[in-house]
Short mmCIF file of C-alpha atoms and ligand atoms in Angstrom, two decimals:
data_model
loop_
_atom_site.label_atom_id
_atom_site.label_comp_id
_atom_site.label_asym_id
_atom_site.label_seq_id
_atom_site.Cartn_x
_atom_site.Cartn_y
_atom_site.Cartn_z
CA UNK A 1 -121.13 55.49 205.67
CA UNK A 2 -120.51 54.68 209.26
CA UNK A 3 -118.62 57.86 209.87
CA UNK A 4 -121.52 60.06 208.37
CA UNK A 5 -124.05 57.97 210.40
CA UNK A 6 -121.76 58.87 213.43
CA UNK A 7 -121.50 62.42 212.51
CA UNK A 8 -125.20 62.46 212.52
CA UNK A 9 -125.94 60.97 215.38
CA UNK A 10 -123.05 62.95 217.44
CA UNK A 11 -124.40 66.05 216.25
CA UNK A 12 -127.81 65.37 217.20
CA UNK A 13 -126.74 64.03 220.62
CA UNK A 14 -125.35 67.68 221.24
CA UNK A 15 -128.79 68.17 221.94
CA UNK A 16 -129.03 65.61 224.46
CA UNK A 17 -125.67 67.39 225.99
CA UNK A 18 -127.54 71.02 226.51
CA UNK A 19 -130.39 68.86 227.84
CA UNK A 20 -127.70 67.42 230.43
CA UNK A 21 -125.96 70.65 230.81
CA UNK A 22 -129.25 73.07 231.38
CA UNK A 23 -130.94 70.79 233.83
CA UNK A 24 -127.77 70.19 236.32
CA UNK A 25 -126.10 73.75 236.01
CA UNK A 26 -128.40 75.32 238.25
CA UNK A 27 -127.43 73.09 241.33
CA UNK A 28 -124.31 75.20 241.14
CA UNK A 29 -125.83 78.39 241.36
CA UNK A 30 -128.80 78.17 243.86
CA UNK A 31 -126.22 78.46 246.62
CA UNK A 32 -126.12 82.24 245.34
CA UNK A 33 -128.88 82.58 243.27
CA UNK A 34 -131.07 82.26 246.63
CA UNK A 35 -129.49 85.30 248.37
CA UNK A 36 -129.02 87.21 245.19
CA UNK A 37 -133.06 86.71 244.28
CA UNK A 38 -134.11 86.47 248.14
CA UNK A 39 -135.50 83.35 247.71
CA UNK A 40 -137.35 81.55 250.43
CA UNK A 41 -136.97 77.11 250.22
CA UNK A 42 -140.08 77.30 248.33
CA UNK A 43 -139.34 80.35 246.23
CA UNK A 44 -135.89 78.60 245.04
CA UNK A 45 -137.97 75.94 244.37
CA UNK A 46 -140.24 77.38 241.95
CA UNK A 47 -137.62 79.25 240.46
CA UNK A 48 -134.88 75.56 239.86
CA UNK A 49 -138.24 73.98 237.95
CA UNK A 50 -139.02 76.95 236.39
CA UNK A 51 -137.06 75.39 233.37
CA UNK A 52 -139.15 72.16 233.69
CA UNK A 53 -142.39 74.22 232.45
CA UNK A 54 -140.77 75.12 229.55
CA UNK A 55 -139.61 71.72 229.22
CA UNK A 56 -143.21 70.30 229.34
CA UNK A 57 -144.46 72.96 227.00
CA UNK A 58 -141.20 72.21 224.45
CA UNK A 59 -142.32 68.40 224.32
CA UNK A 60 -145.59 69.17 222.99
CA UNK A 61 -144.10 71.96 220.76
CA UNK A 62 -141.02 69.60 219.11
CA UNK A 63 -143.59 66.70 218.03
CA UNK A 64 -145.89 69.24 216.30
CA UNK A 65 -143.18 71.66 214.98
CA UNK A 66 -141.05 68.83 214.29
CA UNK A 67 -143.42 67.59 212.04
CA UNK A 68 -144.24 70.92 210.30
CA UNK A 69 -140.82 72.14 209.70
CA UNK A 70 -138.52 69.26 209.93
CA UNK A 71 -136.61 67.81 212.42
CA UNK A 72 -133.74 69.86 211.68
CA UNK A 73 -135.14 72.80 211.62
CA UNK A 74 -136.38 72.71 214.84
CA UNK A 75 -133.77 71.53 216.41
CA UNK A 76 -132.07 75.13 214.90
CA UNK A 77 -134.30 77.19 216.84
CA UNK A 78 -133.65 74.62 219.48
CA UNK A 79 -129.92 75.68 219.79
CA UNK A 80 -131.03 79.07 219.64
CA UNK A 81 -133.36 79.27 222.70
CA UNK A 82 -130.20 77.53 224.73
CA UNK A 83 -128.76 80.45 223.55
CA UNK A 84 -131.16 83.32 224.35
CA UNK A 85 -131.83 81.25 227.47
CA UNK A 86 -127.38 81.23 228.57
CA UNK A 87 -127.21 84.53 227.48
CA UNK A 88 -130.60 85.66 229.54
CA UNK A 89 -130.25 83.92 232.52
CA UNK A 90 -126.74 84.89 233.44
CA UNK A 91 -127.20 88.64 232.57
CA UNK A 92 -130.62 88.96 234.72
CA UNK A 93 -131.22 91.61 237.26
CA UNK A 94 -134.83 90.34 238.83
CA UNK A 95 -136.07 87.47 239.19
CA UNK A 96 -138.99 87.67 236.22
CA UNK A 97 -136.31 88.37 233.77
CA UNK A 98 -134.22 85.40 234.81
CA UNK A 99 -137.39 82.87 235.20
CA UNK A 100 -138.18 83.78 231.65
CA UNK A 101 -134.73 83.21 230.69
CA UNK A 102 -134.65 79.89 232.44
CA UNK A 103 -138.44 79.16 230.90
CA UNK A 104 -137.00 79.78 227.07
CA UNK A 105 -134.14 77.10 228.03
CA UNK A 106 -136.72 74.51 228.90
CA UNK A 107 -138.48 74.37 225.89
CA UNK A 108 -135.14 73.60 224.40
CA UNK A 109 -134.70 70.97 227.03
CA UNK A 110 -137.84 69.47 226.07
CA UNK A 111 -137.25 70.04 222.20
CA UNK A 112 -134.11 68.09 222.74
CA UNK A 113 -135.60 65.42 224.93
CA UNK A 114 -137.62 64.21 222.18
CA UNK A 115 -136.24 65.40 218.76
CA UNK A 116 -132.39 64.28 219.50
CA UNK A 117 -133.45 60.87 219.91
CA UNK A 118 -135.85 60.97 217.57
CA UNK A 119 -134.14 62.35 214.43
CA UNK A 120 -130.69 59.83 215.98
CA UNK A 121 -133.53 56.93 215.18
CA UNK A 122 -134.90 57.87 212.42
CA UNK A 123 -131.30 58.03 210.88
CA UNK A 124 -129.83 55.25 212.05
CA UNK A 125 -129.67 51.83 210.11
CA UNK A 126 -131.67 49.55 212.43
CA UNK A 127 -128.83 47.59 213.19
CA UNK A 128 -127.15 50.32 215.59
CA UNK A 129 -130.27 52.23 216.51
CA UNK A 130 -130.14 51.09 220.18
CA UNK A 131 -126.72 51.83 220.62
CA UNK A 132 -126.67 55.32 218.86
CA UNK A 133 -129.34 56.57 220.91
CA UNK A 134 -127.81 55.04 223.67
CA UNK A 135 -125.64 57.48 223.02
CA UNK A 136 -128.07 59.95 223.58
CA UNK A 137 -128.43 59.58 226.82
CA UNK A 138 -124.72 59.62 227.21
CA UNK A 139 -124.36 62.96 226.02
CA UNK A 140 -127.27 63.89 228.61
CA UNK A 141 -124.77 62.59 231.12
CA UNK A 142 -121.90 63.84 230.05
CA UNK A 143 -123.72 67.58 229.28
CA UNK A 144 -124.62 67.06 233.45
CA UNK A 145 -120.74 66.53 234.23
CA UNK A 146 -119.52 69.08 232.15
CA UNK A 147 -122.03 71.73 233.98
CA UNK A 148 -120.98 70.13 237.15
CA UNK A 149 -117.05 70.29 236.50
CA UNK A 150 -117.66 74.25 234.74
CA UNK A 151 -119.29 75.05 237.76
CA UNK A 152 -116.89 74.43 240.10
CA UNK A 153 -113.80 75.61 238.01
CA UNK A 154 -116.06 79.37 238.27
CA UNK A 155 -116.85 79.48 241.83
CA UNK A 156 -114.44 81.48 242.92
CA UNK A 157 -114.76 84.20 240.41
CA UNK A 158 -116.67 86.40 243.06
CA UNK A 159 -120.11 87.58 243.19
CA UNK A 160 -120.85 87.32 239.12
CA UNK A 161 -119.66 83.35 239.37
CA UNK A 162 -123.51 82.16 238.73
CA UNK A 163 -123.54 84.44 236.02
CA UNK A 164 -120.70 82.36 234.41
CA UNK A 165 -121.71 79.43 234.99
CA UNK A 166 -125.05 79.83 233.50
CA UNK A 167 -123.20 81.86 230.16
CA UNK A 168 -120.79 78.76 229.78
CA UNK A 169 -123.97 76.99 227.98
CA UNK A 170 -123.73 79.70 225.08
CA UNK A 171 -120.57 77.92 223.77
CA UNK A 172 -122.20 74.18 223.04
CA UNK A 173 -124.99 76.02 221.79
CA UNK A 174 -123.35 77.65 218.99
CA UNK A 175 -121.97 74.69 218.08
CA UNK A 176 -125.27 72.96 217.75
CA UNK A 177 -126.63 75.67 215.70
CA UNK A 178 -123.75 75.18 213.42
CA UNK A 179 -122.76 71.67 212.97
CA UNK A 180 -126.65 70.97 212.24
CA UNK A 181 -126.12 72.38 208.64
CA UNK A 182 -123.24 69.44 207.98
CA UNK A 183 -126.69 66.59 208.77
CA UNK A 184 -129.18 66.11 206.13
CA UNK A 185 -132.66 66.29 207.41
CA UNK A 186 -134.49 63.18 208.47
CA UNK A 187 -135.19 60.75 205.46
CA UNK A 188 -138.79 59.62 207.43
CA UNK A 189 -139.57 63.69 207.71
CA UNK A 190 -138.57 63.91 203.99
CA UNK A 191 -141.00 61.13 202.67
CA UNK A 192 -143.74 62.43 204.65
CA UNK A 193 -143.43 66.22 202.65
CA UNK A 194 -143.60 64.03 199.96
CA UNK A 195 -139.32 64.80 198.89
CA UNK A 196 -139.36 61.21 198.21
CA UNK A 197 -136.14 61.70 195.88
CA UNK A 198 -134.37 64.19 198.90
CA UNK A 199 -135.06 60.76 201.51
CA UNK A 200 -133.13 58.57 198.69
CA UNK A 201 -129.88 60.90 198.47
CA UNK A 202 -130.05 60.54 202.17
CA UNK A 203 -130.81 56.81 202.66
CA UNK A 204 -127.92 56.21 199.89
CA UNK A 205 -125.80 58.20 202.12
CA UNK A 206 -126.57 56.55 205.72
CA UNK A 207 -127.75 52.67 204.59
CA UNK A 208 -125.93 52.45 201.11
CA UNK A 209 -126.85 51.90 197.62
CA UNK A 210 -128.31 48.68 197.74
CA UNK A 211 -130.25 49.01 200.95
CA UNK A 212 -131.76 52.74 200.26
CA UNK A 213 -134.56 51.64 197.61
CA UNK A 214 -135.83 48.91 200.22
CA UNK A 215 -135.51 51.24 203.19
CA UNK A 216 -137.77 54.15 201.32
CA UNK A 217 -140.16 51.67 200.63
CA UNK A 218 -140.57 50.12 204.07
CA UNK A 219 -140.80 54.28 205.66
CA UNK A 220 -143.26 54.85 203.03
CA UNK A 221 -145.50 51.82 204.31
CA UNK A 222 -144.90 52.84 207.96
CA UNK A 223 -145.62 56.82 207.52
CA UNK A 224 -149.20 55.31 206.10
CA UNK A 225 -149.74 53.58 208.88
CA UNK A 226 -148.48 56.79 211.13
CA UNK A 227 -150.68 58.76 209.81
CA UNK A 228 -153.96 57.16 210.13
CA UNK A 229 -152.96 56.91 213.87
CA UNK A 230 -154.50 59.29 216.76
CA UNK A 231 -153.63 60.28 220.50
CA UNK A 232 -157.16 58.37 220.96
CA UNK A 233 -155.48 55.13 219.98
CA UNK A 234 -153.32 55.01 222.26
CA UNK A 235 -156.82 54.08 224.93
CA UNK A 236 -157.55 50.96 222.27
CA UNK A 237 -157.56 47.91 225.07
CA UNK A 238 -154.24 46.30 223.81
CA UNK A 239 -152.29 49.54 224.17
CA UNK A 240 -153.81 51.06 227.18
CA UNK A 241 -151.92 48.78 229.59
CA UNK A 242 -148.39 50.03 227.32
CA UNK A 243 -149.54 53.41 227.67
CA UNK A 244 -149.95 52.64 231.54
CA UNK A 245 -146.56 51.09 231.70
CA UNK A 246 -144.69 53.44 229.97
CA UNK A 247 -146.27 56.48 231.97
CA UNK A 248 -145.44 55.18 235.16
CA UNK A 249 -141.92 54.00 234.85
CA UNK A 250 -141.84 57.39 233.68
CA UNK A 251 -142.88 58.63 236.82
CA UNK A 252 -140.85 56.61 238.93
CA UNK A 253 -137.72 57.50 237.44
CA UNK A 254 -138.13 60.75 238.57
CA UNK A 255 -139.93 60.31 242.06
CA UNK A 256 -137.06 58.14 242.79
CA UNK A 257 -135.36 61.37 244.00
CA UNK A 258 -132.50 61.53 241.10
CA UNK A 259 -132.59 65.18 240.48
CA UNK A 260 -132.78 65.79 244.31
CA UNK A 261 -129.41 65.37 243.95
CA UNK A 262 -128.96 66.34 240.50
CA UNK A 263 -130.21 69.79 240.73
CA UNK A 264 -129.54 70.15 244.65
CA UNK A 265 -126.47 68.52 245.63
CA UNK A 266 -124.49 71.46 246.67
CA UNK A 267 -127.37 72.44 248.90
CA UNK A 268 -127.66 68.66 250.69
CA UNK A 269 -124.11 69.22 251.18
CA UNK A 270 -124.74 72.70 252.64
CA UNK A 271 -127.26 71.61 254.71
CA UNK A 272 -124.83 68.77 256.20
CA UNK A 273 -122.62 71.71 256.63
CA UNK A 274 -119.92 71.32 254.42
CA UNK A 275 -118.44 74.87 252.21
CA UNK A 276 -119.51 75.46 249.03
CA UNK A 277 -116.48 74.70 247.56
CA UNK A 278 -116.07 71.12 248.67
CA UNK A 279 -119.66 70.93 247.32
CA UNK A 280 -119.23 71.60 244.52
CA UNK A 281 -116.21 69.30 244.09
CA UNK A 282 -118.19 66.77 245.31
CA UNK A 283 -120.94 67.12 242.54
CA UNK A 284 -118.10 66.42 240.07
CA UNK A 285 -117.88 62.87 241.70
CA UNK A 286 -121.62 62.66 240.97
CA UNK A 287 -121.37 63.47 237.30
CA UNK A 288 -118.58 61.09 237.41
CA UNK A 289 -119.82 58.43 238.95
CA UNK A 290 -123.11 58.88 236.74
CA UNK A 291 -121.25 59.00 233.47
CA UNK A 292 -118.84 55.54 234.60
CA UNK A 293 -122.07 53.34 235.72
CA UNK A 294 -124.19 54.68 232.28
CA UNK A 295 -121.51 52.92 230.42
CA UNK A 296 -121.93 49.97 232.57
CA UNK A 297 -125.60 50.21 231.52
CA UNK A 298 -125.09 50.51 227.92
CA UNK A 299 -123.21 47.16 228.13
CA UNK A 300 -125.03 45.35 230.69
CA UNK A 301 -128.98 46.15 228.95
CA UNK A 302 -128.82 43.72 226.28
CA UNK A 303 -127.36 41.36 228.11
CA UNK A 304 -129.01 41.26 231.65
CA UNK A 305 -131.99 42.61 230.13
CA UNK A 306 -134.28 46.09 231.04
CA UNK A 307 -136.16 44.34 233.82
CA UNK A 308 -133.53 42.69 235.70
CA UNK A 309 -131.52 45.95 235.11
CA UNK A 310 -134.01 47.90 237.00
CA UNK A 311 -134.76 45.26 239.66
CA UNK A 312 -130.93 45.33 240.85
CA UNK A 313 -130.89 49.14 240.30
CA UNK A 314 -134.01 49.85 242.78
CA UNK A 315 -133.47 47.44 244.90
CA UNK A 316 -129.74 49.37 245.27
CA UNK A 317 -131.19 53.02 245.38
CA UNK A 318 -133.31 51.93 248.26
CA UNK A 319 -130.68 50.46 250.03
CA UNK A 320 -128.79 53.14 249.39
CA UNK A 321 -131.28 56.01 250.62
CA UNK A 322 -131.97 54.46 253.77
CA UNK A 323 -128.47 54.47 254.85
CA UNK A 324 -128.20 58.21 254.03
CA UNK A 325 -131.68 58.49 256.14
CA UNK A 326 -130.21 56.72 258.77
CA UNK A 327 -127.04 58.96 258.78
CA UNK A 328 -129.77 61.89 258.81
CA UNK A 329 -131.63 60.38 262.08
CA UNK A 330 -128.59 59.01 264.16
CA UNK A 331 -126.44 62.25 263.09
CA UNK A 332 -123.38 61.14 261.80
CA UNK A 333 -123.70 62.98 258.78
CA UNK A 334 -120.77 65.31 259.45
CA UNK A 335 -118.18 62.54 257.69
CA UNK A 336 -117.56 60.65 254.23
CA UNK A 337 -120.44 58.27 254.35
CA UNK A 338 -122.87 60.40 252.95
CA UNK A 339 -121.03 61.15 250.12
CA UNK A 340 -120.53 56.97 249.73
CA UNK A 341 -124.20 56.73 250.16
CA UNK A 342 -125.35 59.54 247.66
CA UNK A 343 -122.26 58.00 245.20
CA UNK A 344 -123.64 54.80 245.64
CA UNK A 345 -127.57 55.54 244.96
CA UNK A 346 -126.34 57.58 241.63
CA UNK A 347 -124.31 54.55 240.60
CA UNK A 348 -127.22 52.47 240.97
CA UNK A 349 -129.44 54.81 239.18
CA UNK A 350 -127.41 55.57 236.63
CA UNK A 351 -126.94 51.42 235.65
CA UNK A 352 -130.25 50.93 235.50
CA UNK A 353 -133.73 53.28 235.63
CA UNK A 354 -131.89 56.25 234.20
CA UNK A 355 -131.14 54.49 230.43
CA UNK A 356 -133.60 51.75 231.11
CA UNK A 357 -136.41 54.21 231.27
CA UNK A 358 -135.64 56.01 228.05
CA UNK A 359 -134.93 52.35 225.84
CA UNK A 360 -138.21 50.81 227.36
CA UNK A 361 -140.12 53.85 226.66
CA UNK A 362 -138.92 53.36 223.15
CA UNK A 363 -139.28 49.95 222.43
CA UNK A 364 -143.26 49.60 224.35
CA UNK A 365 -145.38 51.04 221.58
CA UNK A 366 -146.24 49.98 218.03
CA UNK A 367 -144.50 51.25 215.44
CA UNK A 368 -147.56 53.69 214.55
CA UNK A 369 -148.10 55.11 218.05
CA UNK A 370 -144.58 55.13 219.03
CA UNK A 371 -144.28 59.15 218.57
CA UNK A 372 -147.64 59.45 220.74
CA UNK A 373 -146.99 56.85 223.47
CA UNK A 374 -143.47 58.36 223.81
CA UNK A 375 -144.78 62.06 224.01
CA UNK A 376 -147.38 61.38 227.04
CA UNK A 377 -144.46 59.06 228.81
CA UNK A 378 -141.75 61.87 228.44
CA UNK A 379 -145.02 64.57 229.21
CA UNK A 380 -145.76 62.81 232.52
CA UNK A 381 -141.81 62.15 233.19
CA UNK A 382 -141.40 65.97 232.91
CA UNK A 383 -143.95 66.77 234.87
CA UNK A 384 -142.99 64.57 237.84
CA UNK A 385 -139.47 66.16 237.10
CA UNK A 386 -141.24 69.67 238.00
CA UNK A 387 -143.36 68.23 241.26
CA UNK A 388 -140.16 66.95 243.03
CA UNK A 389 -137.69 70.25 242.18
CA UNK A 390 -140.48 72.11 243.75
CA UNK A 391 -141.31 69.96 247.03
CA UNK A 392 -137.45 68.87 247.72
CA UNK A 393 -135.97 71.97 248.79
CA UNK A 394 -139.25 72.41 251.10
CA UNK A 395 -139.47 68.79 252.66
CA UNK A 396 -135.69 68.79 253.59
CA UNK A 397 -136.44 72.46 255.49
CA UNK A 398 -139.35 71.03 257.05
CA UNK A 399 -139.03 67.16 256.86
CA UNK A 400 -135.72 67.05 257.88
CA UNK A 401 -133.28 64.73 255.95
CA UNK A 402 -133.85 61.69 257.57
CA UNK A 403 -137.64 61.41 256.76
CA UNK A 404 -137.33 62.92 253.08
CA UNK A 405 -134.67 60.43 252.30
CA UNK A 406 -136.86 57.68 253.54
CA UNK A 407 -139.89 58.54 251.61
CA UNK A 408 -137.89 58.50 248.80
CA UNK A 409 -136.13 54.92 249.65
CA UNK A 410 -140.28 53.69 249.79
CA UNK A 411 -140.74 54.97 246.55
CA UNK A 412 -137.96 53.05 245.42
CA UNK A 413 -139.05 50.18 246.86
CA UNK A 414 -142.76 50.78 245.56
CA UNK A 415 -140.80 50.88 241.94
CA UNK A 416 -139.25 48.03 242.66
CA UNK A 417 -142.44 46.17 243.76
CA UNK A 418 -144.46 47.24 240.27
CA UNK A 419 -141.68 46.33 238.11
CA UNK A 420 -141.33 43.16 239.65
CA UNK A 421 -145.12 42.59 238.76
CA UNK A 422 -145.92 44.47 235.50
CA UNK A 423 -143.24 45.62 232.81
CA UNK A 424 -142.28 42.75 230.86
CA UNK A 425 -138.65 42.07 229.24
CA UNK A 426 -138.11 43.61 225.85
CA UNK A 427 -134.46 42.40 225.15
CA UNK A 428 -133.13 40.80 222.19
CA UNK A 429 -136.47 41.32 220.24
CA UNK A 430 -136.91 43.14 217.09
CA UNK A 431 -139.80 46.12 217.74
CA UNK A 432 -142.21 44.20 215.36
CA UNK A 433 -141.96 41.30 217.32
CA UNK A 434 -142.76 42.99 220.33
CA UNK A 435 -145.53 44.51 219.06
CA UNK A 436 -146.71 41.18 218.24
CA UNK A 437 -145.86 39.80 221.28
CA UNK A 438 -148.18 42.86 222.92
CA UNK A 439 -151.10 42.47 220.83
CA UNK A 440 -151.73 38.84 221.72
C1 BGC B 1 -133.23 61.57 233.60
C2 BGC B 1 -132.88 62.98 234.07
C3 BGC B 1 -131.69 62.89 234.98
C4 BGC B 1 -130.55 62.17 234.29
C5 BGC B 1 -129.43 61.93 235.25
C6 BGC B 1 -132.04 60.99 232.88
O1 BGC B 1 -132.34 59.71 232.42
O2 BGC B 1 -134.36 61.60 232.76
O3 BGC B 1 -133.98 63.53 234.76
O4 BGC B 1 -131.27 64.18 235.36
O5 BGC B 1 -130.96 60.92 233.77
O6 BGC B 1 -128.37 61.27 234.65
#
């Protein structure tokens, strides 16, 4: 049983993996893609979040196609699109065709970003359900290092080495397509086409025998309740504030600045004047150091707690970005320190807001609304995703380093300042008692 619920959730977290890898392997391309395109600071912007449109759009798309057809199913055509996307992208002559290339990727970046962890949880026997989608976010890691490492192992394969990089994604997408016909569909999905007997094989399958019959029963009372349940309800007085919370932190994982150096690290370390190929060695220290401190996460959340994770993280990150602003205004950034600086901000990140966001955004709504309250949170994180990959590129051009990096150390300590004051600790609850918990 624990095997096949491994299986399962590994397979699904393949999804999180493209998610990882499609987002970050651009970073190792723009230093080429920009001359190849002729691409002014704002064009390249608009052209690195092109990908985040279709990741907005794919959100919206995976909770209603998800639905229709089945988790599964969608997640099919999800490994497809990375695909079409790999495939597209890498053989593109102009500009439109590779933006549309890049656009198909996203909505299988936003697919992913909701169904992986979605189907991982609807799967799981509660008892491991944090820590198998945990692993979710893992694989998103992990997807970001392997782009980062691929990347760097192509560079010097001449004027086609973006084209490579971007075609490496083909391979894990193939192998999403095909392991998802060795997982059964989702048991949940299964009751609610009314395959009652289907959700029982299943449940026999990932719960055992004598905890399947119980475990039908208590989906079939909670689909009920799902589907009486609107995006309306989610304004009812008791959830608004949830809504509010889970929106926000949402927001400020991303205006935090991660992907500045997620999706643009080769080009910070361009514009300190360093060659490409150190850069790009470099961002394999940042995938590293992001994967190392996520496992440091994923042990310290339940134990520390969400809040106290995040306090220490922002509180870090700020720290952290003023010392690479400083470096920026007293120019000293010709040596090691701002590598030690951007190391140390990702380390920070990655041990607290980047899993922290993702387990509180699960764990805030009622059972009913969860799908809803998730959606809008993941919509708006998205969506703040897109506003800073278009703006970074053009701030550090016009900004200079020293002020961007400094705006973004405020907003860090602006995060740190709401959290402190309005998102209460979730560990070491069970949901329902949460939801109690809220409702009072
Ligand atoms: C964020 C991504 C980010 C990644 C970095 C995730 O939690 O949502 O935007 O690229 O962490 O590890």
């Amino acid at each position: 049983m624990k095997g096949y619920v491994i299986l399962i959730s590994v397979v699904a977290a393949l999804g999180g993996l493209l998610f990882g890898f499609d987002t970050a392997v651009i970073s190792g391309t723009i230093n080429f893609i920009q001359p190849y395109f002729g691409l002014s600071e704002a064009g390249l912007g608009w052209t690195v979040s092109s990908l985040l449109f279709g990741c907005i759009a794919g959100v919206f798309l995976a909770g209603k196609a998800g639905d229709h057809y089945g988790r599964k199913k969608v997640l099919m055509v999800a490994a497809l699109l990375f695909f079409i996307s790999a495939v597209g992208s890498a053989s593109a002559h102009s500009l439109v065709f590779f933006l549309v290339a890049r656009i198909l990727g996203g909505l299988a970046v936003g697919v992913a970003s909701i169904l992986s962890p979605m189907y991982i949880a609807e799967l799981a026997p509660a008892k491991y359900r944090g820590t198998l989608v945990s692993l979710n976010q893992l694989a998103i890691v992990i997807g970001i290092l392997v782009a980062f490492f691929s990347n760097y192992l192509l560079v010097d394969t001449g004027v086609n080495n973006w084209r490579w990089m971007l075609l490496v994604m083909a391979a894990p997408a193939v192998l999403l397509f095909f392991s998802l016909f060795l997982v059964p569909e989702s048991p949940r999905w299964l009751v609610a086409r009314g395959r009652n007997d289907d959700a029982l094989n299943v449940l026999v399958k990932t719960s055992g025998k004598e905890f399947a019959a119980a475990e039908l029963k208590e989906i079939e009372e909670t689909l009920k309740n799902q589907e009486e349940s609107t995006f309306s309800d989610l304004l009812a007085p008791k959830i608004k504030p949830l809504l509010f919370i889970g929106i926000i932190l949402a927001v400020f994982q991303q205006i935090t600045g991660i992907n500045t150096i997620m999706y643009y690290a080769p080009k910070i370390f361009a514009n300190v004047g360093q060659s490409n190929d150190s850069a790009l060695f470099q961002t394999i220290l940042i995938g590293g150091t992001n994967l190392i401190f996520t496992l440091v996460a994923m042990v310290l959340i339940d134990r520390l707690g969400r809040k106290l994770l995040i306090i220490i993280g922002s509180t870090g990150m700020m720290l952290m970005l003023a010392g690479l602003s400083a470096l920026y205004f007293t120019n000293q950034t010709s040596g090691v320190l701002v590598l030690v600086f951007i190391l140390g901000y990702i380390a920070f990140f990655a041990a607290s807001l980047g899993p922290a966001l993702w387990v509180v955004a699960a764990e805030l709504f009622p059972n009913r609304l969860r799908s809803k309250g998730m959606s809008i949170a993941i919509v708006s994180l998205w969506i703040a995703c897109t506003v800073v990959t278009i703006v970074f590129p053009v701030m550090l051009e016009k900004l200079s380093g020293g002020i961007t990096f400094l705006i973004f150390a405020l907003i860090c300590l602006a995060n740190l300042l709401y959290v402190l004051k309005y998102v209460p600790e979730t560990k070491g609850k069970t949901l329902e008692e949460l939801e109690k918990q809220f409702a009072k």
